């Protein structure tokens, strides 16, 4: 897989776990050798929030073995959708972020749509804003998943995803780039679709964020629903190649 991604032109990898299915166990040291052998650099990793809570020292150690500058989670900050729940989560992330800083790393949280919901106890307060406002900007960073941010906008209106990044570029060292095609039949408002085949305003988004220092745009495509138009066949490497070309074109 690393060979094929490098052949397409990708130079950086974000992990979502360090296993390889039925092939057998692999160590972080072996993964690092494979990265180096294929001219790839690890830039981040999604680990479970439970691992941050109970095994943070080892997660930071693995990140440094792999040579990545960031380590984070795609879990919501809290399952308690109240202001107090998200403030408590912010305190927890601040402590983890301080430990990550001490290890020479940046800790980040990756959003889905639910973080943009309103607090159950204060329906005029957006949970994402509670977390954003109460985390240390020098210790806790964010990876905006642009697709899920626009789903959040559809489900919980009243914000512009681009404004977060444009106004606070230093807090968003990473972006997840995956596209969405509008679909009124999908409760999320969009189907995940191959990059540059959808309706998300990536030209505007990347132009605005590039000028303000956001560095890593990471392509991702989850399995698309069968309702996507045009349909998305399962063609992972074809998607990767075409999306690489599209993103490169937008950068140009």
mmCIF file of C-alpha atoms in Angstrom:
data_model
loop_
_atom_site.group_PDB
_atom_site.id
_atom_site.type_symbol
_atom_site.label_atom_id
_atom_site.label_comp_id
_atom_site.label_asym_id
_atom_site.label_seq_id
_atom_site.Cartn_x
_atom_site.Cartn_y
_atom_site.Cartn_z
ATOM 1 C CA UNK A 1 0.000 0.000 0.000
ATOM 2 C CA UNK A 2 2.773 2.432 0.880
ATOM 3 C CA UNK A 3 4.498 1.634 -2.420
ATOM 4 C CA UNK A 4 1.331 2.343 -4.388
ATOM 5 C CA UNK A 5 0.562 5.595 -2.566
ATOM 6 C CA UNK A 6 4.124 6.797 -3.058
ATOM 7 C CA UNK A 7 3.880 5.890 -6.744
ATOM 8 C CA UNK A 8 0.764 8.088 -7.061
ATOM 9 C CA UNK A 9 2.681 10.987 -5.528
ATOM 10 C CA UNK A 10 1.582 11.057 -1.909
ATOM 11 C CA UNK A 11 4.397 11.962 0.466
ATOM 12 C CA UNK A 12 2.642 11.957 3.851
ATOM 13 C CA UNK A 13 0.428 9.559 5.802
ATOM 14 C CA UNK A 14 -2.000 9.945 8.676
ATOM 15 C CA UNK A 15 -2.678 6.751 10.582
ATOM 16 C CA UNK A 16 -5.908 5.414 12.048
ATOM 17 C CA UNK A 17 -4.419 2.581 14.064
ATOM 18 C CA UNK A 18 -1.226 0.590 13.643
ATOM 19 C CA UNK A 19 -2.566 -2.819 12.653
ATOM 20 C CA UNK A 20 -2.716 -4.587 9.307
ATOM 21 C CA UNK A 21 -5.758 -6.835 9.458
ATOM 22 C CA UNK A 22 -5.222 -10.533 8.873
ATOM 23 C CA UNK A 23 -1.575 -10.147 7.847
ATOM 24 C CA UNK A 24 -0.316 -10.276 11.427
ATOM 25 C CA UNK A 25 1.227 -7.982 13.981
ATOM 26 C CA UNK A 26 3.551 -5.138 13.028
ATOM 27 C CA UNK A 27 5.593 -2.918 15.326
ATOM 28 C CA UNK A 28 5.957 0.873 15.175
ATOM 29 C CA UNK A 29 9.619 0.357 14.344
ATOM 30 C CA UNK A 30 8.696 -1.816 11.361
ATOM 31 C CA UNK A 31 6.129 0.734 10.194
ATOM 32 C CA UNK A 32 8.770 3.463 10.383
ATOM 33 C CA UNK A 33 11.124 1.421 8.215
ATOM 34 C CA UNK A 34 8.375 0.949 5.635
ATOM 35 C CA UNK A 35 7.660 4.673 5.636
ATOM 36 C CA UNK A 36 11.334 5.484 5.179
ATOM 37 C CA UNK A 37 11.781 2.862 2.469
ATOM 38 C CA UNK A 38 8.966 4.449 0.460
ATOM 39 C CA UNK A 39 9.883 8.090 1.030
ATOM 40 C CA UNK A 40 6.814 8.724 3.175
ATOM 41 C CA UNK A 41 6.418 10.788 6.328
ATOM 42 C CA UNK A 42 3.842 10.225 9.069
ATOM 43 C CA UNK A 43 2.132 13.505 10.017
ATOM 44 C CA UNK A 44 -0.502 12.369 12.512
ATOM 45 C CA UNK A 45 -2.547 9.523 13.899
ATOM 46 C CA UNK A 46 -6.054 8.910 15.187
ATOM 47 C CA UNK A 47 -6.027 6.952 18.419
ATOM 48 C CA UNK A 48 -8.966 6.221 20.661
ATOM 49 C CA UNK A 49 -9.697 8.701 23.403
ATOM 50 C CA UNK A 50 -9.442 5.800 25.837
ATOM 51 C CA UNK A 51 -5.833 5.283 24.767
ATOM 52 C CA UNK A 52 -5.089 8.939 25.467
ATOM 53 C CA UNK A 53 -6.695 8.581 28.868
ATOM 54 C CA UNK A 54 -4.972 5.361 29.948
ATOM 55 C CA UNK A 55 -1.903 4.936 27.749
ATOM 56 C CA UNK A 56 -0.785 8.436 26.757
ATOM 57 C CA UNK A 57 2.916 7.919 27.408
ATOM 58 C CA UNK A 58 3.030 4.960 25.007
ATOM 59 C CA UNK A 59 1.018 6.801 22.359
ATOM 60 C CA UNK A 60 3.471 9.696 22.482
ATOM 61 C CA UNK A 61 6.368 7.250 22.299
ATOM 62 C CA UNK A 62 4.887 5.603 19.192
ATOM 63 C CA UNK A 63 4.344 8.993 17.578
ATOM 64 C CA UNK A 64 7.988 9.856 18.077
ATOM 65 C CA UNK A 65 9.133 6.472 16.755
ATOM 66 C CA UNK A 66 7.097 7.136 13.606
ATOM 67 C CA UNK A 67 8.508 10.660 13.363
ATOM 68 C CA UNK A 68 5.147 12.401 13.268
ATOM 69 C CA UNK A 69 4.652 15.931 14.621
ATOM 70 C CA UNK A 70 1.032 15.399 15.705
ATOM 71 C CA UNK A 71 -1.020 12.782 17.512
ATOM 72 C CA UNK A 72 -4.745 12.997 18.061
ATOM 73 C CA UNK A 73 -8.161 11.417 18.237
ATOM 74 C CA UNK A 74 -11.254 11.386 16.055
ATOM 75 C CA UNK A 75 -13.460 10.741 19.085
ATOM 76 C CA UNK A 76 -15.745 13.511 20.297
ATOM 77 C CA UNK A 77 -14.293 15.346 23.304
ATOM 78 C CA UNK A 78 -17.123 14.054 25.490
ATOM 79 C CA UNK A 79 -20.235 11.911 25.298
ATOM 80 C CA UNK A 80 -21.900 14.313 27.747
ATOM 81 C CA UNK A 81 -23.539 16.931 25.525
ATOM 82 C CA UNK A 82 -23.647 19.671 28.149
ATOM 83 C CA UNK A 83 -21.556 22.769 28.740
ATOM 84 C CA UNK A 84 -20.108 21.191 31.874
ATOM 85 C CA UNK A 85 -19.340 17.970 29.990
ATOM 86 C CA UNK A 86 -17.406 19.792 27.303
ATOM 87 C CA UNK A 87 -15.617 22.032 29.802
ATOM 88 C CA UNK A 88 -14.476 18.949 31.694
ATOM 89 C CA UNK A 89 -13.284 17.473 28.400
ATOM 90 C CA UNK A 90 -11.370 20.668 27.657
ATOM 91 C CA UNK A 91 -9.572 20.371 31.001
ATOM 92 C CA UNK A 92 -8.653 16.775 30.172
ATOM 93 C CA UNK A 93 -7.340 17.706 26.726
ATOM 94 C CA UNK A 94 -5.338 20.573 28.217
ATOM 95 C CA UNK A 95 -3.511 18.120 30.484
ATOM 96 C CA UNK A 96 -2.866 15.721 27.598
ATOM 97 C CA UNK A 97 -1.754 18.581 25.380
ATOM 98 C CA UNK A 98 0.792 19.711 27.948
ATOM 99 C CA UNK A 99 2.246 16.194 28.028
ATOM 100 C CA UNK A 100 2.327 16.085 24.239
ATOM 101 C CA UNK A 101 4.134 19.428 24.147
ATOM 102 C CA UNK A 102 6.706 18.090 26.590
ATOM 103 C CA UNK A 103 7.313 15.209 24.171
ATOM 104 C CA UNK A 104 7.732 17.616 21.245
ATOM 105 C CA UNK A 105 4.313 16.848 19.768
ATOM 106 C CA UNK A 106 1.002 18.579 19.098
ATOM 107 C CA UNK A 107 -2.203 16.956 20.352
ATOM 108 C CA UNK A 108 -5.286 17.376 18.147
ATOM 109 C CA UNK A 109 -8.989 16.548 18.064
ATOM 110 C CA UNK A 110 -10.734 15.678 14.787
ATOM 111 C CA UNK A 111 -14.395 16.617 14.444
ATOM 112 C CA UNK A 112 -17.404 14.834 13.101
ATOM 113 C CA UNK A 113 -20.802 16.541 12.906
ATOM 114 C CA UNK A 114 -21.948 16.023 16.488
ATOM 115 C CA UNK A 115 -19.467 18.463 18.006
ATOM 116 C CA UNK A 116 -21.335 21.293 16.260
ATOM 117 C CA UNK A 117 -24.596 20.466 18.030
ATOM 118 C CA UNK A 118 -25.986 22.691 20.755
ATOM 119 C CA UNK A 119 -25.624 21.880 24.441
ATOM 120 C CA UNK A 120 -28.570 19.975 25.848
ATOM 121 C CA UNK A 121 -28.653 22.239 28.921
ATOM 122 C CA UNK A 122 -27.995 25.529 27.076
ATOM 123 C CA UNK A 123 -29.527 25.289 23.588
ATOM 124 C CA UNK A 124 -27.976 28.581 22.473
ATOM 125 C CA UNK A 125 -24.413 27.327 23.100
ATOM 126 C CA UNK A 126 -22.563 25.280 20.492
ATOM 127 C CA UNK A 127 -20.543 22.424 22.012
ATOM 128 C CA UNK A 128 -17.640 22.919 19.607
ATOM 129 C CA UNK A 129 -17.300 26.520 20.795
ATOM 130 C CA UNK A 130 -17.169 25.431 24.428
ATOM 131 C CA UNK A 131 -14.301 23.065 23.648
ATOM 132 C CA UNK A 132 -12.543 25.601 21.429
ATOM 133 C CA UNK A 133 -12.800 28.436 23.954
ATOM 134 C CA UNK A 134 -11.667 26.420 26.973
ATOM 135 C CA UNK A 135 -8.705 24.549 25.504
ATOM 136 C CA UNK A 136 -5.215 26.026 25.620
ATOM 137 C CA UNK A 137 -4.399 27.273 22.099
ATOM 138 C CA UNK A 138 -0.750 26.377 22.654
ATOM 139 C CA UNK A 139 -1.476 22.836 23.800
ATOM 140 C CA UNK A 140 -4.632 21.603 22.073
ATOM 141 C CA UNK A 141 -5.028 21.758 18.311
ATOM 142 C CA UNK A 142 -7.793 20.791 15.912
ATOM 143 C CA UNK A 143 -8.008 18.879 12.685
ATOM 144 C CA UNK A 144 -11.046 20.109 10.816
ATOM 145 C CA UNK A 145 -12.736 17.430 8.777
ATOM 146 C CA UNK A 146 -14.198 19.764 6.193
ATOM 147 C CA UNK A 147 -16.916 17.363 5.046
ATOM 148 C CA UNK A 148 -18.203 16.730 8.567
ATOM 149 C CA UNK A 149 -18.028 20.442 9.380
ATOM 150 C CA UNK A 150 -20.393 21.151 6.477
ATOM 151 C CA UNK A 151 -22.648 18.322 7.641
ATOM 152 C CA UNK A 152 -22.594 20.013 11.050
ATOM 153 C CA UNK A 153 -23.571 23.283 9.388
ATOM 154 C CA UNK A 154 -26.474 21.510 7.665
ATOM 155 C CA UNK A 155 -27.687 19.876 10.872
ATOM 156 C CA UNK A 156 -26.950 22.728 13.283
ATOM 157 C CA UNK A 157 -26.967 25.991 11.268
ATOM 158 C CA UNK A 158 -25.410 29.244 12.313
ATOM 159 C CA UNK A 159 -21.681 28.986 11.586
ATOM 160 C CA UNK A 160 -19.295 28.936 8.652
ATOM 161 C CA UNK A 161 -16.631 26.215 8.809
ATOM 162 C CA UNK A 162 -14.127 28.339 6.930
ATOM 163 C CA UNK A 163 -14.339 31.086 9.559
ATOM 164 C CA UNK A 164 -12.843 28.873 12.268
ATOM 165 C CA UNK A 165 -9.781 28.113 10.194
ATOM 166 C CA UNK A 166 -9.456 31.553 8.663
ATOM 167 C CA UNK A 167 -9.600 33.239 12.055
ATOM 168 C CA UNK A 168 -7.453 30.768 14.001
ATOM 169 C CA UNK A 169 -5.079 29.157 11.508
ATOM 170 C CA UNK A 170 -2.507 28.267 14.153
ATOM 171 C CA UNK A 171 -5.037 26.000 15.851
ATOM 172 C CA UNK A 172 -5.717 24.013 12.672
ATOM 173 C CA UNK A 173 -2.431 22.464 11.538
ATOM 174 C CA UNK A 174 -4.365 19.651 9.835
ATOM 175 C CA UNK A 175 -7.388 19.485 7.533
ATOM 176 C CA UNK A 176 -9.257 16.421 6.312
ATOM 177 C CA UNK A 177 -10.171 16.898 2.677
ATOM 178 C CA UNK A 178 -13.078 14.789 1.512
ATOM 179 C CA UNK A 179 -15.882 15.914 -0.725
ATOM 180 C CA UNK A 180 -19.644 15.832 -0.399
ATOM 181 C CA UNK A 181 -22.408 15.831 -3.003
ATOM 182 C CA UNK A 182 -25.666 17.456 -1.959
ATOM 183 C CA UNK A 183 -28.454 14.946 -1.442
ATOM 184 C CA UNK A 184 -31.743 15.966 0.155
ATOM 185 C CA UNK A 185 -32.564 12.314 0.816
ATOM 186 C CA UNK A 186 -29.527 11.964 3.080
ATOM 187 C CA UNK A 187 -30.188 13.303 6.598
ATOM 188 C CA UNK A 188 -26.622 14.636 6.611
ATOM 189 C CA UNK A 189 -27.402 16.768 3.569
ATOM 190 C CA UNK A 190 -24.478 15.310 1.602
ATOM 191 C CA UNK A 191 -23.119 12.005 0.363
ATOM 192 C CA UNK A 192 -19.387 11.394 0.664
ATOM 193 C CA UNK A 193 -18.017 11.353 -2.853
ATOM 194 C CA UNK A 194 -14.723 11.377 -4.692
ATOM 195 C CA UNK A 195 -12.789 14.605 -4.256
ATOM 196 C CA UNK A 196 -13.724 17.370 -6.720
ATOM 197 C CA UNK A 197 -16.864 15.489 -7.783
ATOM 198 C CA UNK A 198 -18.959 17.078 -5.039
ATOM 199 C CA UNK A 199 -20.330 20.440 -3.988
ATOM 200 C CA UNK A 200 -18.155 21.579 -1.093
ATOM 201 C CA UNK A 201 -16.441 24.954 -1.729
ATOM 202 C CA UNK A 202 -12.880 23.687 -1.699
ATOM 203 C CA UNK A 203 -11.442 26.319 -4.024
ATOM 204 C CA UNK A 204 -12.573 29.074 -1.678
ATOM 205 C CA UNK A 205 -11.741 27.064 1.435
ATOM 206 C CA UNK A 206 -8.180 26.164 0.480
ATOM 207 C CA UNK A 207 -7.445 29.587 -0.970
ATOM 208 C CA UNK A 208 -8.499 31.263 2.275
ATOM 209 C CA UNK A 209 -6.715 28.844 4.584
ATOM 210 C CA UNK A 210 -3.494 28.561 2.584
ATOM 211 C CA UNK A 211 -2.895 32.277 2.964
ATOM 212 C CA UNK A 212 -3.053 31.918 6.737
ATOM 213 C CA UNK A 213 -0.578 29.161 7.307
ATOM 214 C CA UNK A 214 -2.570 25.923 7.522
ATOM 215 C CA UNK A 215 -0.070 23.339 6.451
ATOM 216 C CA UNK A 216 -1.385 19.805 6.084
ATOM 217 C CA UNK A 217 -4.343 18.974 3.886
ATOM 218 C CA UNK A 218 -4.964 15.246 4.245
ATOM 219 C CA UNK A 219 -7.084 13.471 1.666
ATOM 220 C CA UNK A 220 -9.626 11.019 3.053
ATOM 221 C CA UNK A 221 -12.546 9.194 1.506
ATOM 222 C CA UNK A 222 -14.845 7.050 3.589
ATOM 223 C CA UNK A 223 -17.053 4.469 1.898
ATOM 224 C CA UNK A 224 -19.773 6.371 0.089
ATOM 225 C CA UNK A 225 -23.505 5.574 0.437
ATOM 226 C CA UNK A 226 -25.146 3.835 -2.510
ATOM 227 C CA UNK A 227 -27.362 6.909 -2.930
ATOM 228 C CA UNK A 228 -24.403 8.995 -4.157
ATOM 229 C CA UNK A 229 -24.890 10.604 -7.569
ATOM 230 C CA UNK A 230 -22.829 9.872 -9.580
ATOM 231 C CA UNK A 231 -22.388 6.475 -7.905
ATOM 232 C CA UNK A 232 -19.148 5.790 -6.083
ATOM 233 C CA UNK A 233 -17.823 2.295 -6.812
ATOM 234 C CA UNK A 234 -15.349 0.798 -4.362
ATOM 235 C CA UNK A 235 -12.135 1.776 -6.113
ATOM 236 C CA UNK A 236 -9.811 2.880 -3.341
ATOM 237 C CA UNK A 237 -6.612 3.304 -5.309
ATOM 238 C CA UNK A 238 -8.439 4.811 -8.280
ATOM 239 C CA UNK A 239 -10.083 7.285 -5.903
ATOM 240 C CA UNK A 240 -6.679 8.008 -4.381
ATOM 241 C CA UNK A 241 -5.064 8.675 -7.765
ATOM 242 C CA UNK A 242 -7.829 10.873 -9.136
ATOM 243 C CA UNK A 243 -8.219 12.764 -5.865
ATOM 244 C CA UNK A 244 -4.463 13.403 -5.706
ATOM 245 C CA UNK A 245 -4.610 14.932 -9.164
ATOM 246 C CA UNK A 246 -7.633 17.063 -8.215
ATOM 247 C CA UNK A 247 -6.096 18.356 -5.004
ATOM 248 C CA UNK A 248 -2.820 19.103 -6.750
ATOM 249 C CA UNK A 249 -4.758 21.061 -9.353
ATOM 250 C CA UNK A 250 -6.498 23.120 -6.667
ATOM 251 C CA UNK A 251 -3.168 23.904 -5.056
ATOM 252 C CA UNK A 252 -1.887 25.132 -8.397
#
